[in-house]
Coordinates of C-alpha atoms in Angstrom, one line a residue:
X1 CA 150.3 -49.9 -43.1
X2 CA 153.5 -48.3 -44.4
X3 CA 154.7 -45.5 -42.1
X4 CA 157.1 -42.7 -42.9
X5 CA 159.6 -41.4 -40.3
X6 CA 158.8 -38.2 -38.7
X7 CA 160.8 -35.3 -40.2
X8 CA 162.5 -33.1 -37.6
X9 CA 161.3 -29.5 -38.0
X10 CA 164.7 -28.1 -38.8
X11 CA 165.2 -30.7 -41.5
X12 CA 161.8 -29.8 -43.0
X13 CA 162.6 -26.1 -42.8
X14 CA 165.7 -26.6 -44.9
X15 CA 163.7 -28.8 -47.3
X16 CA 161.0 -26.2 -47.6
X17 CA 163.6 -23.5 -48.1
X18 CA 165.3 -25.4 -50.8
X19 CA 162.0 -26.1 -52.6
X20 CA 161.0 -22.4 -52.4
X21 CA 164.5 -21.4 -53.8
X22 CA 163.8 -23.6 -56.8
X23 CA 160.4 -22.1 -57.3
X24 CA 161.7 -18.6 -57.2
X25 CA 164.1 -19.4 -60.1
X26 CA 161.3 -20.1 -62.6
X27 CA 158.9 -17.6 -64.1
X28 CA 156.6 -20.0 -66.0
X29 CA 153.5 -21.0 -64.0
X30 CA 153.4 -24.5 -65.4
X31 CA 157.0 -25.1 -64.6
X32 CA 156.4 -23.6 -61.2
X33 CA 153.5 -26.1 -60.6
X34 CA 155.7 -29.0 -61.8
X35 CA 158.3 -28.1 -59.2
X36 CA 155.6 -28.0 -56.5
X37 CA 154.4 -31.6 -57.2
X38 CA 157.9 -32.9 -57.4
X39 CA 158.8 -31.4 -54.0
X40 CA 155.6 -32.6 -52.4
X41 CA 156.2 -36.1 -53.6
X42 CA 159.8 -35.9 -52.3
X43 CA 158.5 -35.0 -48.9
X44 CA 155.5 -37.4 -48.7
X45 CA 156.7 -40.4 -50.7
X46 CA 153.3 -40.9 -52.4
X47 CA 153.3 -42.9 -55.7
X48 CA 151.5 -40.0 -57.5
X49 CA 151.2 -36.3 -56.8
X50 CA 149.0 -34.0 -59.0
X51 CA 148.2 -30.4 -59.0
X52 CA 144.5 -30.1 -59.9
X53 CA 143.2 -26.6 -60.9
X54 CA 139.6 -25.5 -61.1
X55 CA 138.5 -23.6 -64.2
X56 CA 135.9 -20.8 -64.3
X57 CA 133.1 -23.3 -65.0
X58 CA 134.2 -25.4 -62.0
X59 CA 135.5 -28.4 -63.9
X60 CA 139.1 -29.4 -63.0
X61 CA 142.2 -30.1 -65.0
X62 CA 145.5 -31.7 -64.0
X63 CA 148.2 -29.1 -64.8
X64 CA 151.2 -30.8 -63.2
X65 CA 152.1 -34.4 -62.2
X66 CA 154.9 -36.4 -60.6
X67 CA 154.5 -40.2 -60.4
X68 CA 156.1 -43.6 -60.6
X69 CA 157.0 -44.5 -64.2
X70 CA 154.8 -47.5 -64.1
X71 CA 151.6 -45.5 -63.5
X72 CA 149.4 -44.2 -66.3
X73 CA 149.6 -40.4 -66.6
X74 CA 146.7 -38.1 -65.8
X75 CA 148.6 -34.9 -66.9
X76 CA 146.4 -32.7 -69.1
X77 CA 143.2 -34.6 -68.4
X78 CA 140.0 -32.7 -67.5
X79 CA 137.4 -33.9 -65.0
X80 CA 133.8 -32.8 -64.7
X81 CA 132.5 -30.6 -61.9
X82 CA 130.6 -33.6 -60.5
X83 CA 133.8 -35.4 -59.6
X84 CA 134.2 -33.0 -56.7
X85 CA 130.7 -31.8 -55.9
X86 CA 130.0 -28.5 -54.0
X87 CA 129.6 -30.1 -50.5
X88 CA 133.1 -31.6 -50.9
X89 CA 134.5 -28.3 -52.1
X90 CA 133.1 -26.6 -49.0
X91 CA 134.8 -29.1 -46.8
X92 CA 138.1 -28.6 -48.6
X93 CA 137.8 -24.9 -48.0
X94 CA 137.3 -25.6 -44.2
X95 CA 140.2 -28.1 -44.0
X96 CA 143.6 -27.3 -45.5
X97 CA 144.6 -31.0 -45.5
X98 CA 142.6 -34.2 -45.8
X99 CA 144.0 -37.7 -45.2
X100 CA 142.6 -41.1 -46.1
X101 CA 145.3 -43.5 -45.0
X102 CA 143.4 -46.7 -46.0
X103 CA 140.7 -46.6 -48.7
X104 CA 139.7 -50.2 -47.6
X105 CA 139.3 -49.5 -43.9
X106 CA 135.9 -50.1 -42.4
X107 CA 134.3 -47.0 -40.8
X108 CA 133.4 -47.2 -37.1
X109 CA 130.2 -45.7 -35.8
X110 CA 130.4 -42.7 -33.5
X111 CA 128.5 -42.7 -30.2
X112 CA 126.5 -40.7 -29.4
X113 CA 125.4 -39.3 -32.8
X114 CA 123.9 -36.2 -31.2
X115 CA 125.8 -33.7 -29.1
X116 CA 124.4 -34.3 -25.5
X117 CA 124.6 -30.5 -24.7
X118 CA 123.1 -29.1 -27.9
X119 CA 121.1 -32.1 -28.9
X120 CA 122.2 -31.5 -32.5
X121 CA 124.1 -33.9 -34.8
X122 CA 127.8 -33.9 -34.2
X123 CA 129.7 -31.6 -36.6
X124 CA 132.7 -33.5 -37.9
X125 CA 133.7 -30.9 -40.5
X126 CA 137.0 -30.2 -38.8
X127 CA 137.7 -33.8 -37.7
X128 CA 140.7 -35.5 -39.2
X129 CA 139.3 -38.9 -38.3
X130 CA 136.0 -38.3 -40.2
X131 CA 135.3 -41.1 -42.6
X132 CA 135.1 -40.3 -46.3
X133 CA 131.8 -40.6 -48.1
X134 CA 131.1 -44.1 -49.6
X135 CA 130.8 -42.6 -53.0
X136 CA 134.3 -41.0 -52.7
X137 CA 135.7 -44.3 -51.5
X138 CA 134.3 -46.1 -54.5
X139 CA 135.8 -43.4 -56.7
X140 CA 139.2 -44.1 -55.2
X141 CA 138.8 -47.8 -55.7
X142 CA 137.9 -47.3 -59.3
X143 CA 141.1 -45.3 -59.8
X144 CA 143.1 -48.0 -58.0
X145 CA 144.0 -45.8 -55.1
X146 CA 144.7 -47.3 -51.6
X147 CA 145.5 -44.0 -49.8
X148 CA 145.2 -40.3 -50.5
X149 CA 146.4 -37.0 -49.1
X150 CA 144.8 -33.8 -50.3
X151 CA 146.2 -30.3 -49.7
X152 CA 143.7 -27.4 -50.4
X153 CA 144.9 -24.4 -52.3
X154 CA 142.6 -21.5 -51.4
X155 CA 142.5 -18.0 -52.9
X156 CA 140.2 -15.2 -51.7
X157 CA 138.1 -17.8 -49.7
X158 CA 137.5 -19.8 -52.8
X159 CA 139.0 -23.2 -53.7
X160 CA 141.6 -22.5 -56.4
X161 CA 142.9 -26.1 -56.7
X162 CA 144.2 -29.2 -54.9
X163 CA 147.4 -31.0 -54.5
X164 CA 146.2 -34.6 -54.7
X165 CA 148.6 -37.3 -53.5
X166 CA 147.7 -41.0 -54.4
X167 CA 149.2 -44.2 -53.2
X168 CA 148.5 -47.7 -54.5
X169 CA 148.6 -49.2 -51.1
X170 CA 147.5 -48.0 -47.6
X171 CA 149.9 -45.2 -46.3
X172 CA 149.9 -43.4 -43.0
X173 CA 151.2 -39.8 -42.8
X174 CA 152.2 -38.6 -39.4
X175 CA 150.7 -35.5 -37.8
X176 CA 154.1 -33.7 -38.1
X177 CA 154.4 -34.5 -41.8
X178 CA 150.7 -33.5 -42.4
X179 CA 151.3 -30.1 -40.8
X180 CA 154.5 -29.7 -42.7
X181 CA 152.6 -30.4 -46.0
X182 CA 149.9 -27.9 -45.0
X183 CA 152.6 -25.3 -44.3
X184 CA 154.4 -26.1 -47.5
X185 CA 151.0 -25.8 -49.4
X186 CA 150.3 -22.4 -47.9
X187 CA 153.7 -21.0 -48.5
X188 CA 153.9 -22.4 -52.0
X189 CA 150.4 -21.3 -53.0
X190 CA 151.1 -17.8 -51.7
X191 CA 153.9 -17.7 -54.3
X192 CA 151.4 -18.9 -57.0
X193 CA 148.9 -16.2 -56.0
X194 CA 151.6 -13.5 -56.0
X195 CA 152.7 -14.5 -59.5
X196 CA 149.1 -14.6 -60.8
X197 CA 148.4 -11.2 -59.2
X198 CA 151.7 -9.8 -60.6
X199 CA 150.7 -11.0 -64.1
X200 CA 147.2 -9.6 -63.7
X201 CA 148.6 -6.3 -62.3
X202 CA 151.0 -5.9 -65.2
X203 CA 148.2 -6.6 -67.7
X204 CA 145.9 -4.3 -65.8
X205 CA 148.4 -1.5 -65.8
X206 CA 148.8 -1.9 -69.6
X207 CA 145.0 -1.8 -70.1
X208 CA 144.7 1.2 -67.8
X209 CA 147.3 3.1 -69.8
X210 CA 145.4 2.3 -73.1
X211 CA 142.2 3.4 -71.4
X212 CA 143.7 6.8 -70.4
X213 CA 145.0 7.3 -74.0
X214 CA 141.5 6.5 -75.4
X215 CA 139.9 9.0 -73.0
X216 CA 142.4 11.6 -74.1
X217 CA 141.6 10.9 -77.8
X218 CA 137.9 11.1 -77.1
X219 CA 138.3 14.5 -75.4
X220 CA 140.2 15.8 -78.4
X221 CA 137.8 14.6 -81.1
X222 CA 134.6 16.5 -82.0
X223 CA 132.9 13.1 -82.1
X224 CA 134.0 10.9 -79.2
X225 CA 133.5 7.7 -81.3
X226 CA 136.3 8.8 -83.6
X227 CA 138.6 8.8 -80.5
X228 CA 137.9 5.1 -80.0
X229 CA 138.5 3.8 -83.5
X230 CA 140.7 6.2 -85.5
X231 CA 143.9 6.1 -83.5
X232 CA 146.5 3.7 -82.2
X233 CA 145.9 2.2 -79.7
X234 CA 142.2 1.8 -80.3
X235 CA 139.1 0.1 -78.9
X236 CA 140.4 -3.4 -79.8
X237 CA 143.5 -3.1 -77.8
X238 CA 141.5 -2.5 -74.6
X239 CA 140.3 -6.1 -74.4
X240 CA 142.5 -8.0 -76.9
X241 CA 139.4 -8.5 -79.2
X242 CA 139.3 -9.2 -82.9
X243 CA 136.4 -6.9 -83.6
X244 CA 134.4 -4.1 -81.9
X245 CA 131.3 -2.1 -82.7
X246 CA 129.9 1.1 -81.2
X247 CA 126.1 1.2 -81.5
X248 CA 125.0 4.7 -81.0
X249 CA 121.4 5.5 -81.9
X250 CA 120.8 4.1 -85.4
X251 CA 124.4 4.3 -86.4
X252 CA 127.0 1.5 -86.1
X253 CA 130.8 2.2 -86.1
X254 CA 132.9 -0.9 -86.5
X255 CA 136.5 -1.8 -86.3
X256 CA 138.2 -5.1 -87.0
X257 CA 136.2 -8.3 -87.8
X258 CA 132.5 -7.8 -86.8
X259 CA 129.1 -9.2 -87.8
X260 CA 127.1 -7.4 -90.4
X261 CA 125.1 -4.3 -89.5
X262 CA 121.9 -6.3 -89.8
X263 CA 123.2 -8.9 -87.3
X264 CA 124.4 -6.2 -85.0
X265 CA 120.9 -4.6 -85.0
X266 CA 119.3 -7.9 -84.0
X267 CA 122.0 -8.6 -81.4
X268 CA 121.5 -5.2 -79.7
X269 CA 117.8 -5.8 -79.7
X270 CA 118.4 -9.1 -77.9
X271 CA 120.7 -7.5 -75.4
X272 CA 118.0 -4.8 -74.6
X273 CA 115.5 -7.5 -73.9
X274 CA 117.6 -10.0 -72.0
X275 CA 120.5 -8.3 -70.3
X276 CA 120.3 -5.9 -67.3
X277 CA 123.9 -5.9 -66.0
X278 CA 126.4 -3.1 -66.3
X279 CA 128.6 -5.6 -68.2
X280 CA 127.7 -8.8 -70.1
X281 CA 130.3 -11.3 -71.3
X282 CA 130.3 -14.8 -72.6
X283 CA 132.9 -17.0 -74.4
X284 CA 130.1 -19.0 -76.1
X285 CA 127.5 -16.5 -77.5
X286 CA 125.9 -19.0 -79.9
X287 CA 124.9 -21.3 -77.0
X288 CA 122.7 -18.6 -75.4
X289 CA 121.8 -16.6 -78.6
X290 CA 121.3 -19.1 -81.4
X291 CA 121.3 -16.4 -84.2
X292 CA 125.0 -15.9 -83.4
X293 CA 125.8 -19.2 -85.2
X294 CA 125.6 -17.1 -88.4
X295 CA 128.8 -15.2 -87.4
X296 CA 130.4 -17.7 -85.0
X297 CA 133.7 -17.5 -86.9
X298 CA 134.2 -13.9 -85.8
X299 CA 131.8 -13.6 -82.9
X300 CA 131.7 -16.6 -80.6
X301 CA 132.8 -14.5 -77.7
X302 CA 131.0 -11.2 -76.7
X303 CA 131.8 -8.5 -74.2
X304 CA 129.1 -5.8 -74.1
X305 CA 128.6 -2.6 -72.0
X306 CA 125.5 -0.5 -72.3
X307 CA 126.0 3.3 -72.3
X308 CA 122.3 3.9 -72.2
X309 CA 119.1 1.9 -73.1
X310 CA 119.8 2.4 -76.8
X311 CA 123.6 2.6 -77.0
X312 CA 126.2 -0.2 -76.6
X313 CA 129.8 -0.9 -77.1
X314 CA 130.5 -4.5 -78.2
X315 CA 133.7 -6.5 -78.4
X316 CA 133.9 -9.8 -80.4
X317 CA 136.3 -12.7 -80.2
X318 CA 136.5 -15.4 -82.9
X319 CA 135.8 -19.1 -82.5
X320 CA 138.6 -21.2 -81.2
X321 CA 138.0 -24.9 -81.9
X322 CA 139.6 -26.9 -79.0
X323 CA 140.2 -30.5 -78.2
X324 CA 139.6 -31.3 -74.5
X325 CA 141.0 -34.5 -73.1
X326 CA 138.7 -35.8 -70.4
X327 CA 139.5 -38.6 -67.8
X328 CA 136.4 -40.6 -68.9
X329 CA 133.2 -39.5 -70.5
X330 CA 132.1 -36.3 -68.7
X331 CA 128.5 -37.0 -69.6
X332 CA 128.6 -40.2 -67.6
X333 CA 129.9 -39.0 -64.3
X334 CA 127.8 -41.5 -62.4
X335 CA 126.5 -45.0 -63.0
X336 CA 123.3 -46.4 -61.7
X337 CA 123.2 -49.7 -59.9
X338 CA 120.3 -51.7 -58.3
X339 CA 121.0 -53.1 -54.8
X340 CA 118.2 -55.1 -53.1
X341 CA 115.7 -53.3 -55.2
X342 CA 117.1 -49.9 -54.5
X343 CA 118.5 -47.6 -57.2
X344 CA 121.9 -46.2 -56.3
X345 CA 124.3 -43.8 -57.9
X346 CA 127.9 -44.8 -58.1
X347 CA 131.0 -43.0 -59.5
X348 CA 132.1 -44.0 -63.0
X349 CA 134.6 -46.9 -63.3
X350 CA 136.2 -45.8 -66.5
X351 CA 138.9 -43.1 -66.6
X352 CA 140.1 -43.8 -70.1
X353 CA 141.0 -40.9 -72.3
X354 CA 137.8 -39.4 -73.8
X355 CA 138.4 -36.6 -76.4
X356 CA 135.8 -33.8 -76.9
X357 CA 135.9 -31.2 -79.7
X358 CA 134.6 -27.9 -78.3
X359 CA 133.1 -25.5 -80.9
X360 CA 131.2 -22.2 -80.8
X361 CA 133.6 -21.0 -78.1
X362 CA 136.2 -18.2 -78.0
X363 CA 139.1 -17.6 -75.6
X364 CA 137.6 -16.6 -72.2
X365 CA 137.5 -12.9 -71.2
X366 CA 139.9 -12.1 -68.3
X367 CA 138.6 -10.4 -65.2
X368 CA 141.0 -7.5 -65.7
X369 CA 139.5 -7.0 -69.3
X370 CA 136.0 -7.0 -67.9
X371 CA 137.0 -4.5 -65.1
X372 CA 138.6 -2.2 -67.7
X373 CA 135.5 -2.4 -69.9
X374 CA 133.4 -1.2 -66.8
X375 CA 135.8 1.7 -66.3
X376 CA 135.5 2.7 -69.9
X377 CA 131.7 2.6 -69.5
X378 CA 131.9 5.1 -66.7
X379 CA 134.1 7.4 -68.8
X380 CA 131.7 7.1 -71.8
X381 CA 128.6 7.8 -69.7
X382 CA 130.3 11.0 -68.3
X383 CA 131.2 12.1 -71.8
X384 CA 127.7 11.4 -73.2
X385 CA 126.1 13.3 -70.2
X386 CA 128.5 16.2 -70.7
X387 CA 127.7 16.3 -74.5
X388 CA 124.0 16.1 -73.7
X389 CA 124.3 19.1 -71.5
X390 CA 126.2 21.0 -74.2
X391 CA 123.6 20.0 -76.8
X392 CA 120.8 21.1 -74.6
X393 CA 122.5 24.5 -74.2
X394 CA 123.1 24.7 -77.9
X395 CA 119.5 23.8 -78.6
X396 CA 118.3 26.6 -76.3
X397 CA 120.7 29.1 -78.1
X398 CA 119.5 27.8 -81.5
X399 CA 115.9 28.1 -80.5
X400 CA 116.4 31.7 -79.4
X401 CA 118.4 32.5 -82.5
X402 CA 115.7 30.9 -84.8
X403 CA 113.0 32.9 -83.1
X404 CA 114.9 36.1 -83.6
X405 CA 115.6 35.2 -87.3
X406 CA 112.0 34.3 -87.8
X407 CA 110.9 37.6 -86.3
X408 CA 113.5 39.4 -88.4
X409 CA 112.4 37.7 -91.6
X410 CA 108.8 38.5 -91.0
X411 CA 109.5 42.2 -90.1
X412 CA 112.0 42.5 -93.0
X413 CA 109.6 41.1 -95.5
X414 CA 106.8 43.5 -94.5
X415 CA 109.2 46.5 -94.3
X416 CA 110.7 45.7 -97.7
X417 CA 107.4 45.1 -99.4
X418 CA 106.2 48.7 -98.8
X419 CA 109.1 50.5 -100.6
X420 CA 109.0 47.9 -103.3
X421 CA 105.3 48.5 -103.9
X422 CA 106.1 52.3 -104.0
X423 CA 108.8 51.7 -106.6
X424 CA 106.6 49.5 -108.7
X425 CA 103.7 52.1 -108.5
X426 CA 105.8 55.1 -109.4
X427 CA 107.5 53.3 -112.3
X428 CA 104.2 52.2 -113.7
X429 CA 102.8 55.8 -113.2
X430 CA 105.9 57.1 -115.0
X431 CA 105.2 54.8 -117.9
X432 CA 101.6 55.8 -118.1
X433 CA 102.1 59.6 -117.9
X434 CA 105.2 59.9 -120.1
X435 CA 104.8 56.9 -122.4
X436 CA 104.6 59.1 -125.5
X437 CA 107.8 61.0 -124.5
X438 CA 109.9 57.9 -123.8
X439 CA 112.1 56.4 -126.5
X440 CA 112.4 52.6 -127.1
X441 CA 115.4 52.3 -124.7
X442 CA 113.6 54.1 -121.9
X443 CA 110.5 51.9 -122.2
X444 CA 112.8 48.8 -122.1
X445 CA 114.5 50.1 -118.9
X446 CA 111.1 50.7 -117.3
X447 CA 110.1 47.1 -118.2
X448 CA 113.4 45.8 -116.6
X449 CA 112.6 47.8 -113.4
X450 CA 109.1 46.4 -113.2
X451 CA 110.4 42.8 -113.7
X452 CA 113.1 43.4 -111.1
X453 CA 110.6 44.6 -108.5
X454 CA 108.3 41.6 -109.3
X455 CA 111.2 39.2 -108.8
X456 CA 112.2 40.9 -105.6
X457 CA 108.7 40.6 -104.3
X458 CA 108.6 36.9 -105.2
X459 CA 112.0 36.4 -103.4
X460 CA 110.7 38.1 -100.3
X461 CA 107.6 35.9 -100.3
X462 CA 109.7 32.8 -100.7
X463 CA 112.1 33.8 -97.8
X464 CA 109.1 34.5 -95.6
X465 CA 107.6 31.0 -96.6
X466 CA 111.0 29.4 -95.8
X467 CA 111.2 31.1 -92.4
X468 CA 107.7 29.9 -91.5
X469 CA 108.6 26.2 -92.0
X470 CA 109.6 25.0 -88.5
X471 CA 108.5 22.4 -85.9
X472 CA 106.6 24.9 -83.7
X473 CA 104.2 25.7 -86.5
X474 CA 103.5 22.1 -87.6
X475 CA 100.2 20.5 -86.7
X476 CA 100.8 16.7 -86.9
X477 CA 97.6 14.8 -87.6
X478 CA 96.3 11.9 -89.7
X479 CA 96.5 13.3 -93.3
X480 CA 95.2 11.8 -96.5
X481 CA 98.1 12.0 -98.9
X482 CA 95.8 11.9 -101.9
X483 CA 93.9 14.9 -100.5
X484 CA 97.1 16.9 -100.2
X485 CA 98.1 16.0 -103.7
X486 CA 94.7 17.0 -105.1
X487 CA 95.0 20.5 -103.5
X488 CA 98.5 20.8 -105.0
X489 CA 97.2 19.9 -108.4
X490 CA 94.3 22.3 -108.1
X491 CA 96.8 25.1 -107.4
X492 CA 98.8 24.1 -110.5
X493 CA 95.7 23.6 -112.7
X494 CA 96.5 26.5 -115.0
X495 CA 100.1 25.4 -115.7
X496 CA 99.1 21.7 -116.2
X497 CA 96.5 22.8 -118.8
X498 CA 98.9 25.1 -120.5
X499 CA 101.7 22.5 -120.9
X500 CA 99.5 19.5 -121.5
X501 CA 101.0 17.7 -118.5
X502 CA 99.7 14.3 -117.4
X503 CA 100.0 13.5 -113.6
X504 CA 99.3 9.9 -112.4
X505 CA 99.8 8.4 -108.9
X506 CA 99.7 5.2 -106.9
X507 CA 97.2 4.4 -104.2
X508 CA 98.1 6.5 -101.2
X509 CA 98.2 5.9 -97.5
X510 CA 97.3 8.2 -94.6
X511 CA 100.3 9.6 -92.7
X512 CA 101.0 11.7 -89.6
X513 CA 101.9 15.0 -91.2
X514 CA 101.1 18.7 -91.5
X515 CA 98.5 18.8 -94.4
X516 CA 99.5 22.3 -95.5
X517 CA 103.2 21.5 -95.7
X518 CA 102.5 18.2 -97.4
X519 CA 100.5 20.1 -100.1
X520 CA 103.3 22.6 -100.4
X521 CA 105.8 19.8 -100.8
X522 CA 103.9 18.2 -103.7
X523 CA 103.2 21.6 -105.3
X524 CA 106.9 22.5 -105.4
X525 CA 108.1 19.1 -106.7
X526 CA 105.4 18.8 -109.4
X527 CA 105.8 22.5 -110.3
X528 CA 109.5 21.9 -110.9
X529 CA 108.7 18.9 -113.0
X530 CA 106.5 21.1 -115.2
X531 CA 109.0 23.9 -115.3
X532 CA 112.0 21.9 -116.2
X533 CA 110.2 19.9 -118.9
X534 CA 111.7 18.7 -122.2
X535 CA 110.2 19.2 -125.6
X536 CA 107.7 16.5 -124.9
X537 CA 104.6 17.2 -122.8
X538 CA 105.4 16.5 -119.1
X539 CA 104.5 13.0 -117.8
X540 CA 104.7 12.9 -114.0
X541 CA 104.0 9.9 -111.8
X542 CA 103.8 10.1 -108.0
X543 CA 104.6 6.8 -106.3
X544 CA 104.2 5.4 -102.7
X545 CA 105.9 2.4 -101.1
X546 CA 105.8 1.1 -97.5
X547 CA 109.2 0.5 -95.9
X548 CA 109.9 -1.0 -92.5
X549 CA 109.4 2.2 -90.5
X550 CA 108.5 4.8 -93.1
X551 CA 106.7 5.6 -96.3
X552 CA 108.8 6.2 -99.4
X553 CA 107.3 8.6 -101.9
X554 CA 108.6 9.4 -105.4
X555 CA 107.9 12.1 -108.0
X556 CA 109.1 10.9 -111.4
X557 CA 109.2 13.1 -114.6
X558 CA 110.4 12.9 -118.2
X559 CA 112.0 16.4 -118.1
X560 CA 115.5 17.7 -118.9
X561 CA 117.1 15.9 -115.9
X562 CA 120.0 16.9 -113.6
X563 CA 123.7 16.1 -113.7
X564 CA 124.5 13.7 -110.8
X565 CA 127.2 16.0 -109.3
X566 CA 124.5 18.6 -108.6
X567 CA 122.2 16.3 -106.7
X568 CA 123.0 17.8 -103.3
X569 CA 123.5 21.4 -104.4
X570 CA 120.0 21.8 -105.7
X571 CA 118.6 21.6 -102.1
X572 CA 120.7 24.5 -100.8
X573 CA 118.9 27.8 -100.4
X574 CA 119.3 30.2 -103.4
X575 CA 121.2 27.6 -105.4
X576 CA 120.2 27.5 -109.1
X577 CA 121.5 25.4 -112.0
X578 CA 120.0 27.7 -114.7
X579 CA 119.8 31.4 -115.4
X580 CA 116.5 33.3 -114.8
X581 CA 116.3 34.0 -118.5
X582 CA 116.1 30.2 -119.1
X583 CA 113.9 29.2 -116.2
X584 CA 112.4 31.8 -113.8
X585 CA 112.5 31.3 -110.1
X586 CA 114.4 32.2 -106.8
X587 CA 116.1 28.8 -106.0
X588 CA 114.0 28.4 -102.9
X589 CA 111.6 25.7 -103.8
X590 CA 113.7 22.6 -103.1
X591 CA 115.2 24.2 -100.0
X592 CA 111.7 24.6 -98.7
X593 CA 111.0 20.9 -99.5
X594 CA 114.1 19.8 -97.6
X595 CA 113.2 21.9 -94.6
X596 CA 109.6 20.6 -94.6
X597 CA 110.9 17.0 -94.5
X598 CA 113.5 17.7 -91.9
X599 CA 110.6 19.0 -89.7
X600 CA 108.8 15.7 -90.4
X601 CA 112.0 13.6 -89.6
X602 CA 112.2 12.5 -93.2
X603 CA 114.7 12.7 -96.0
X604 CA 114.7 13.9 -99.6
X605 CA 117.1 13.1 -102.5
X606 CA 117.1 12.9 -106.3
X607 CA 118.2 10.3 -108.8
X608 CA 118.7 11.7 -112.3
X609 CA 120.8 11.9 -115.4
X610 CA 121.0 14.9 -117.8
X611 CA 118.4 14.4 -120.6
X612 CA 116.7 11.4 -118.9
X613 CA 114.3 13.0 -116.5
X614 CA 114.5 13.0 -112.7
X615 CA 113.0 11.1 -109.8
X616 CA 112.7 12.9 -106.4
X617 CA 112.4 10.6 -103.4
X618 CA 111.3 11.5 -99.9
X619 CA 110.4 9.6 -96.8
X620 CA 107.9 10.2 -94.0
X621 CA 108.2 8.1 -90.8
X622 CA 105.4 5.9 -89.7
X623 CA 104.0 7.4 -86.5
X624 CA 101.3 5.6 -84.4
X625 CA 98.1 4.6 -86.1
X626 CA 98.2 5.1 -89.9
X627 CA 95.7 3.9 -92.5
X628 CA 96.8 2.6 -95.8
X629 CA 94.1 3.7 -98.3
X630 CA 94.0 1.7 -101.6
X631 CA 91.7 1.4 -104.5
X632 CA 88.8 -0.7 -103.5
X633 CA 89.1 -0.4 -99.7
X634 CA 91.0 0.8 -96.7
X635 CA 93.6 -1.2 -94.8
X636 CA 94.4 -0.4 -91.2
X637 CA 98.1 -0.4 -90.2
X638 CA 98.9 -0.2 -86.5

């Protein structure tokens, strides 16, 4: 057995100091690690010294190596987690240094095997003379190693890596040199840890600054989402992501490269069903969520924080195709052998280069990025809660204001009706008593006055009808749409007969709605179609179509049509596109329609061109049990 002379402590001190001085002169971590293995090999005299670092998934990689020129290099090779199993890792955490001076030595049995005081098996965890496991000895034989020395690198009570020293022949390392190596390993690794923590700290300070800027932006914007996406820096800078999406309610605000809105909806649904953590992250989303393969190019990595059960902030990282060099096939970490009829597992014999192309994977998320995302989540929750309180207060104020306005409209309409009736009565009385004494102009003026009073009465009635349309007065129940339409047509029977209008309709469903308001809705829309007719008799068709979560209705006519630029204006109260001489009315009908649908959580819009008729569309959400009634039968839809 080759022996190395014992190093006097003072000599080792100067050697360690010189090594540390070299380490302090480099800022690059890889160069730093290369100096470490060079200095350790200089101290120990081993044929090969490697620095072996464990990755997040617990497999290892050789990031630095110093060796004899004649030996094959292992630098850059990756090794599966099974090469150093968890029991071995626990032992490395308990012992800073582990020596196997002769891989071919025969182990000697210990006697007794049980502690005579405790009657328990002897614990050899901390024994330097403890034999290595037969499996590990075979592993060393397969690598051509005759002796090994391993120095543990421990960070936060977790095995960060190993300094592995290999010799082709047996090699004894004295106690003094072993302790010197242990000391050198601790001192050197403290420098590595300090550098890593400095890098993390600098990056964390940068992200904290960006976060503070984003919080300031959010507080300045009326909509906090704008504060995250419309400024520089923005949400992407917080995690070095290529894309981000804010899913708030049914709305998606995106920045950078993100999946489609449809893919985002399905992804959020999957997160709701499968993720319960405050933060979720993965660098290989397609492996756990197969639908992500559709957008793997831009979303192989995902970092997600829930703001509430329905709202999420998502960050995406693109796919990075990597080639990983393994020391042997990682899928064949063990080989099976039969000895005397017994199946045994043996470590693999081949350590030849085995290349693997890794797809569906992004760059990993750093812990500081995950921590920053959590801090942003706290800030967002505070903002959302504060806005919820403000909205609740506004809702109270609005409810009180609406109640006062409703009361005012009701009182005003009744108070105004009485003097108007008096004006109308006295004007008509004037006409009856003094008709023979009035000239033609006076008679015309009286006619104008009567028409004005009539218009004012109609306007007051419409304002009162508009004020009565609110959520409190709605009685939601299963309503036959066809019945509501029939009632509307009955009210319009005279005008339909007078104009020769033809009204047709599709088979109709049953919806959750207020039957009176639904009838009023159809009456206003069909009444408008009759009023704004062309020279041809009105042809009106009422359609119905089932969407994913609502019913889409349409009222199509062949009338005069509307210019597209006025498609929003016509739904505003008192807005008219024609004079009263051309088409009588108050401009309230479509405003009432819009308010009815807002109370039903629906929408209304128009598609039209001047001279080509108009089609009014409106939606009513599907609520609970609704029946779809069609010609020839009834279909139940749950």
